[in-house]
Tab-separated table of C-alpha atoms in Angstrom:
chain	number	residue	atom	x	y	z
U	1	ASP	CA	9.625	4.415	-14.383
U	2	ALA	CA	9.680	2.241	-11.263
U	3	GLY	CA	6.343	0.932	-10.180
U	4	VAL	CA	5.203	0.491	-6.597
U	5	THR	CA	7.928	-1.165	-4.554
U	6	GLN	CA	7.554	-2.892	-1.195
U	7	SER	CA	10.058	-4.218	1.285
U	8	PRO	CA	10.776	-6.738	2.548
U	9	THR	CA	9.252	-9.387	0.267
U	10	HIS	CA	9.052	-12.017	2.996
U	11	LEU	CA	9.151	-11.796	6.769
U	12	ILE	CA	8.809	-14.236	9.664
U	13	LYS	CA	7.938	-12.869	13.112
U	14	THR	CA	7.017	-14.324	16.483
U	15	ARG	CA	3.688	-13.715	18.217
U	16	GLY	CA	3.762	-10.530	20.278
U	17	GLN	CA	6.489	-8.878	18.205
U	18	GLN	CA	6.146	-5.726	16.166
U	19	VAL	CA	6.728	-5.364	12.430
U	20	THR	CA	7.227	-2.501	9.988
U	21	LEU	CA	6.540	-2.831	6.271
U	22	ARG	CA	7.592	-0.230	3.714
U	23	CYS	CA	6.190	1.047	0.447
U	24	SER	CA	7.482	3.449	-2.198
U	25	PRO	CA	4.731	4.695	-4.500
U	26	LYS	CA	4.849	4.943	-8.254
U	27	SER	CA	6.517	8.129	-9.465
U	28	GLY	CA	4.082	11.053	-9.420
U	29	HIS	CA	1.624	9.370	-7.055
U	30	ASP	CA	0.611	11.069	-3.809
U	31	THR	CA	-1.727	8.556	-2.169
U	32	VAL	CA	-0.840	5.234	-0.551
U	33	SER	CA	-3.307	2.578	0.569
U	34	TRP	CA	-2.577	-0.644	2.441
U	35	TYR	CA	-4.446	-3.935	2.086
U	36	GLN	CA	-4.298	-7.281	3.873
U	37	GLN	CA	-4.891	-10.440	1.853
U	38	ALA	CA	-5.452	-13.674	3.753
U	39	LEU	CA	-4.955	-16.962	1.947
U	40	GLY	CA	-7.725	-17.643	-0.546
U	41	GLN	CA	-9.449	-14.291	-0.086
U	42	GLY	CA	-9.529	-10.921	-1.761
U	43	PRO	CA	-7.516	-8.005	-0.364
U	44	GLN	CA	-9.111	-6.084	2.526
U	45	PHE	CA	-8.581	-2.330	2.899
U	46	ILE	CA	-6.594	-1.355	6.011
U	47	PHE	CA	-6.107	2.411	5.602
U	48	GLN	CA	-5.139	5.164	3.191
U	49	TYR	CA	-2.652	8.012	3.525
U	50	TYR	CA	-2.803	11.309	1.676
U	51	GLU	CA	-0.790	14.455	2.448
U	52	GLU	CA	0.853	12.603	5.353
U	53	GLU	CA	-2.494	12.071	7.089
U	54	GLU	CA	-4.623	8.954	7.512
U	55	ARG	CA	-7.629	9.790	5.338
U	56	GLN	CA	-9.681	6.605	5.561
U	57	ARG	CA	-9.530	3.466	7.671
U	58	GLY	CA	-11.011	0.017	7.273
U	59	ASN	CA	-12.167	-2.358	9.973
U	60	PHE	CA	-8.779	-3.074	11.550
U	61	PRO	CA	-7.728	-2.681	15.195
U	62	ASP	CA	-5.453	0.068	16.496
U	63	ARG	CA	-2.562	-2.399	16.484
U	64	PHE	CA	-2.339	-1.466	12.810
U	65	SER	CA	-0.871	1.976	12.297
U	66	GLY	CA	0.888	3.794	9.532
U	67	HIS	CA	2.785	6.785	8.407
U	68	GLN	CA	3.371	8.711	5.214
U	69	PHE	CA	6.546	10.689	4.651
U	70	PRO	CA	6.998	13.963	2.725
U	71	ASN	CA	8.306	11.984	-0.278
U	72	TYR	CA	4.962	10.060	-0.257
U	73	SER	CA	6.519	6.754	0.812
U	74	SER	CA	4.705	4.945	3.579
U	75	GLU	CA	5.115	2.481	6.416
U	76	LEU	CA	2.661	0.010	7.909
U	77	ASN	CA	3.284	-0.956	11.526
U	78	VAL	CA	1.640	-3.849	13.301
U	79	ASN	CA	2.095	-4.246	17.069
U	80	ALA	CA	1.523	-7.282	19.283
U	81	LEU	CA	1.417	-9.667	16.343
U	82	LEU	CA	-1.144	-12.459	16.342
U	83	LEU	CA	-1.072	-15.685	14.354
U	84	GLY	CA	-4.071	-14.338	12.433
U	85	ASP	CA	-1.978	-11.436	11.124
U	86	SER	CA	-0.197	-13.858	8.817
U	87	ALA	CA	-1.076	-12.647	5.327
U	88	LEU	CA	0.116	-10.936	2.183
U	89	TYR	CA	0.261	-7.177	2.749
U	90	LEU	CA	-0.222	-5.116	-0.373
U	91	CYS	CA	0.497	-1.461	-0.925
U	92	ALA	CA	-1.325	0.504	-3.612
U	93	SER	CA	-0.466	3.953	-4.882
U	94	SER	CA	-2.476	6.435	-6.900
U	95	MET	CA	-2.536	10.045	-7.994
U	96	ASP	CA	-5.604	11.564	-6.386
U	97	ARG	CA	-7.805	13.034	-9.085
U	98	GLY	CA	-10.944	12.662	-7.001
U	99	PRO	CA	-13.482	9.841	-6.732
U	100	GLY	CA	-14.074	8.085	-10.012
U	101	ASN	CA	-10.945	9.424	-11.649
U	102	THR	CA	-8.214	7.653	-9.741
U	103	GLU	CA	-6.601	4.352	-10.750
U	104	ALA	CA	-4.724	2.289	-8.148
U	105	PHE	CA	-1.509	0.367	-8.832
U	106	PHE	CA	-0.168	-2.339	-6.528
U	107	GLY	CA	3.228	-3.464	-5.345
U	108	GLN	CA	4.361	-7.068	-5.243
U	109	GLY	CA	3.430	-7.420	-1.579
U	110	THR	CA	5.104	-8.481	1.642
U	111	ARG	CA	4.307	-11.975	2.826
U	112	LEU	CA	4.225	-11.945	6.640
U	113	THR	CA	4.256	-15.187	8.605
U	114	VAL	CA	3.654	-15.053	12.353
U	115	VAL	CA	4.784	-18.133	14.303
Z	1	GLY	CA	-20.906	-1.786	2.943
Z	2	ILE	CA	-20.920	-2.652	-0.713
Z	3	GLN	CA	-20.848	-6.348	-1.653
Z	4	VAL	CA	-18.854	-7.614	-4.639
Z	5	GLU	CA	-19.473	-11.109	-5.968
Z	6	GLN	CA	-17.519	-12.850	-8.673
Z	7	SER	CA	-18.411	-15.919	-10.669
Z	8	PRO	CA	-17.458	-18.582	-11.316
Z	9	PRO	CA	-15.170	-19.089	-8.299
Z	10	ASP	CA	-13.061	-21.603	-10.205
Z	11	LEU	CA	-12.536	-22.213	-13.908
Z	12	ILE	CA	-10.441	-24.770	-15.781
Z	13	LEU	CA	-9.877	-24.221	-19.488
Z	14	GLN	CA	-7.888	-25.853	-22.234
Z	15	GLU	CA	-5.445	-23.615	-24.019
Z	16	GLY	CA	-7.173	-21.768	-26.825
Z	17	ALA	CA	-10.608	-21.678	-25.197
Z	18	ASN	CA	-12.570	-18.519	-24.461
Z	19	SER	CA	-14.104	-17.518	-21.129
Z	20	THR	CA	-16.271	-14.894	-19.460
Z	21	LEU	CA	-15.822	-13.830	-15.843
Z	22	ARG	CA	-18.558	-11.889	-14.088
Z	23	CYS	CA	-18.506	-9.307	-11.295
Z	24	ASN	CA	-21.731	-8.163	-9.606
Z	25	PHE	CA	-21.828	-5.309	-7.115
Z	26	SER	CA	-24.588	-4.335	-4.746
Z	27	ASP	CA	-24.514	-0.526	-4.963
Z	28	SER	CA	-23.490	2.356	-7.202
Z	29	VAL	CA	-19.776	2.762	-7.844
Z	30	ASN	CA	-17.462	5.519	-9.017
Z	31	ASN	CA	-14.900	3.191	-10.453
Z	32	LEU	CA	-14.176	-0.461	-11.224
Z	33	GLN	CA	-10.851	-2.139	-11.853
Z	34	TRP	CA	-9.965	-5.665	-12.985
Z	35	PHE	CA	-6.734	-7.264	-11.788
Z	36	HIS	CA	-4.828	-10.481	-12.473
Z	37	GLN	CA	-2.935	-11.849	-9.479
Z	38	ASN	CA	0.014	-13.958	-10.536
Z	39	PRO	CA	1.336	-16.912	-8.511
Z	40	TRP	CA	3.807	-14.612	-6.743
Z	41	GLY	CA	1.033	-12.374	-5.438
Z	42	GLN	CA	1.495	-9.384	-7.704
Z	43	LEU	CA	-1.748	-7.669	-8.705
Z	44	ILE	CA	-1.484	-6.632	-12.333
Z	45	ASN	CA	-3.804	-3.948	-13.674
Z	46	LEU	CA	-5.950	-5.186	-16.531
Z	47	PHE	CA	-8.678	-2.573	-16.901
Z	48	TYR	CA	-9.827	0.664	-15.309
Z	49	ILE	CA	-13.441	0.637	-16.458
Z	50	PRO	CA	-16.173	2.479	-14.526
Z	51	SER	CA	-18.448	2.108	-17.561
Z	52	GLY	CA	-18.418	1.058	-21.192
Z	53	THR	CA	-16.196	-1.402	-23.043
Z	54	LYS	CA	-12.438	-1.596	-23.403
Z	55	GLN	CA	-10.152	-4.031	-25.203
Z	56	ASN	CA	-6.500	-4.882	-24.734
Z	57	GLY	CA	-5.238	-7.666	-26.961
Z	58	ARG	CA	-6.998	-10.929	-26.121
Z	59	LEU	CA	-8.753	-9.358	-23.140
Z	60	SER	CA	-11.768	-7.128	-23.111
Z	61	ALA	CA	-14.090	-5.821	-20.409
Z	62	THR	CA	-17.550	-4.333	-20.241
Z	63	THR	CA	-19.114	-2.533	-17.289
Z	64	VAL	CA	-22.843	-1.779	-17.175
Z	65	ALA	CA	-22.928	0.521	-14.172
Z	66	THR	CA	-26.712	1.010	-14.223
Z	67	GLU	CA	-27.204	-2.752	-13.866
Z	68	ARG	CA	-24.278	-3.142	-11.434
Z	69	TYR	CA	-22.154	-5.693	-13.198
Z	70	SER	CA	-18.959	-6.046	-15.165
Z	71	LEU	CA	-17.677	-8.789	-17.455
Z	72	LEU	CA	-14.123	-9.771	-18.326
Z	73	TYR	CA	-13.629	-11.723	-21.552
Z	74	ILE	CA	-10.530	-13.793	-22.193
Z	75	SER	CA	-10.149	-15.128	-25.719
Z	76	SER	CA	-7.722	-17.788	-26.978
Z	77	SER	CA	-6.524	-18.457	-23.446
Z	78	GLN	CA	-2.878	-19.284	-22.770
Z	79	THR	CA	-1.216	-21.013	-19.823
Z	80	THR	CA	0.204	-17.648	-18.754
Z	81	ASP	CA	-3.388	-16.472	-18.159
Z	82	SER	CA	-3.581	-18.795	-15.145
Z	83	GLY	CA	-4.011	-17.132	-11.770
Z	84	VAL	CA	-6.720	-15.326	-9.841
Z	85	TYR	CA	-8.786	-12.549	-11.388
Z	86	PHE	CA	-10.222	-9.884	-9.096
Z	87	CYS	CA	-12.618	-7.091	-9.709
Z	88	ALA	CA	-12.501	-4.188	-7.277
Z	89	VAL	CA	-14.893	-1.271	-6.935
Z	90	GLU	CA	-14.695	2.230	-5.518
Z	91	PRO	CA	-18.095	2.798	-3.854
Z	92	TRP	CA	-20.115	5.867	-4.893
Z	93	ALA	CA	-19.836	7.582	-1.519
Z	94	GLY	CA	-16.284	6.446	-0.928
Z	95	THR	CA	-12.809	7.899	-1.014
Z	96	ALA	CA	-10.864	7.957	-4.250
Z	97	SER	CA	-9.068	4.645	-4.898
Z	98	LYS	CA	-10.360	2.973	-1.702
Z	99	LEU	CA	-11.232	-0.356	-3.255
Z	100	THR	CA	-13.528	-3.172	-2.200
Z	101	PHE	CA	-12.504	-6.465	-3.784
Z	102	GLY	CA	-14.527	-9.448	-4.842
Z	103	THR	CA	-13.606	-12.977	-3.823
Z	104	GLY	CA	-11.916	-13.683	-7.128
Z	105	THR	CA	-12.096	-16.230	-9.931
Z	106	ARG	CA	-9.283	-18.778	-9.966
Z	107	LEU	CA	-8.430	-19.671	-13.565
Z	108	GLN	CA	-6.309	-22.625	-14.597
Z	109	VAL	CA	-5.394	-23.003	-18.262
Z	110	THR	CA	-4.105	-26.432	-19.250
Z	111	LEU	CA	-2.292	-27.654	-22.369
């Protein structure tokens, strides 16, 4: 059983460019959440997708957008990249059994460097 | 929003020593998870523990939800235990599996 997989593992982009990160959830999972982890900090919630809709969003600007496909895989898009967007981007998947009954599993992350 | 604090921020142990990591949270939670982040960035699930005590080999965890804290115990530590340990909570009024993370405890186990 494959776990959560993310691609690419590393990426270097120039300020102002756009980037797309991809995530395939664990088999049987229907919910995908994205997190940003800056160096030396804990992951910060960006947004969550369920049934192809954005269900919840953290405190991130509209430059961050996403999508969930019918097979539950997901993309994170970031437009107009800033140096401060350099971080490890983590995808988590879960099978929604309601609050308090849902365990999240994480991929290995995509390390984005903006120069 | 909910605040999650972990202590100590840094810990250095000799191989074979025991340790206790603490996670305090400021409000009621539906769920709490402990993770180990390895040097490559992968978050590895250790415990899913909204309340009570669980054990898995040399690791065990206890969550006292009414007092808003959780403890992670590592016994007979090994060099492979090195890395950052995070607790993450799902707030009471929140969405399933939307997690708020603590700042982590960085553990280094030396020979």
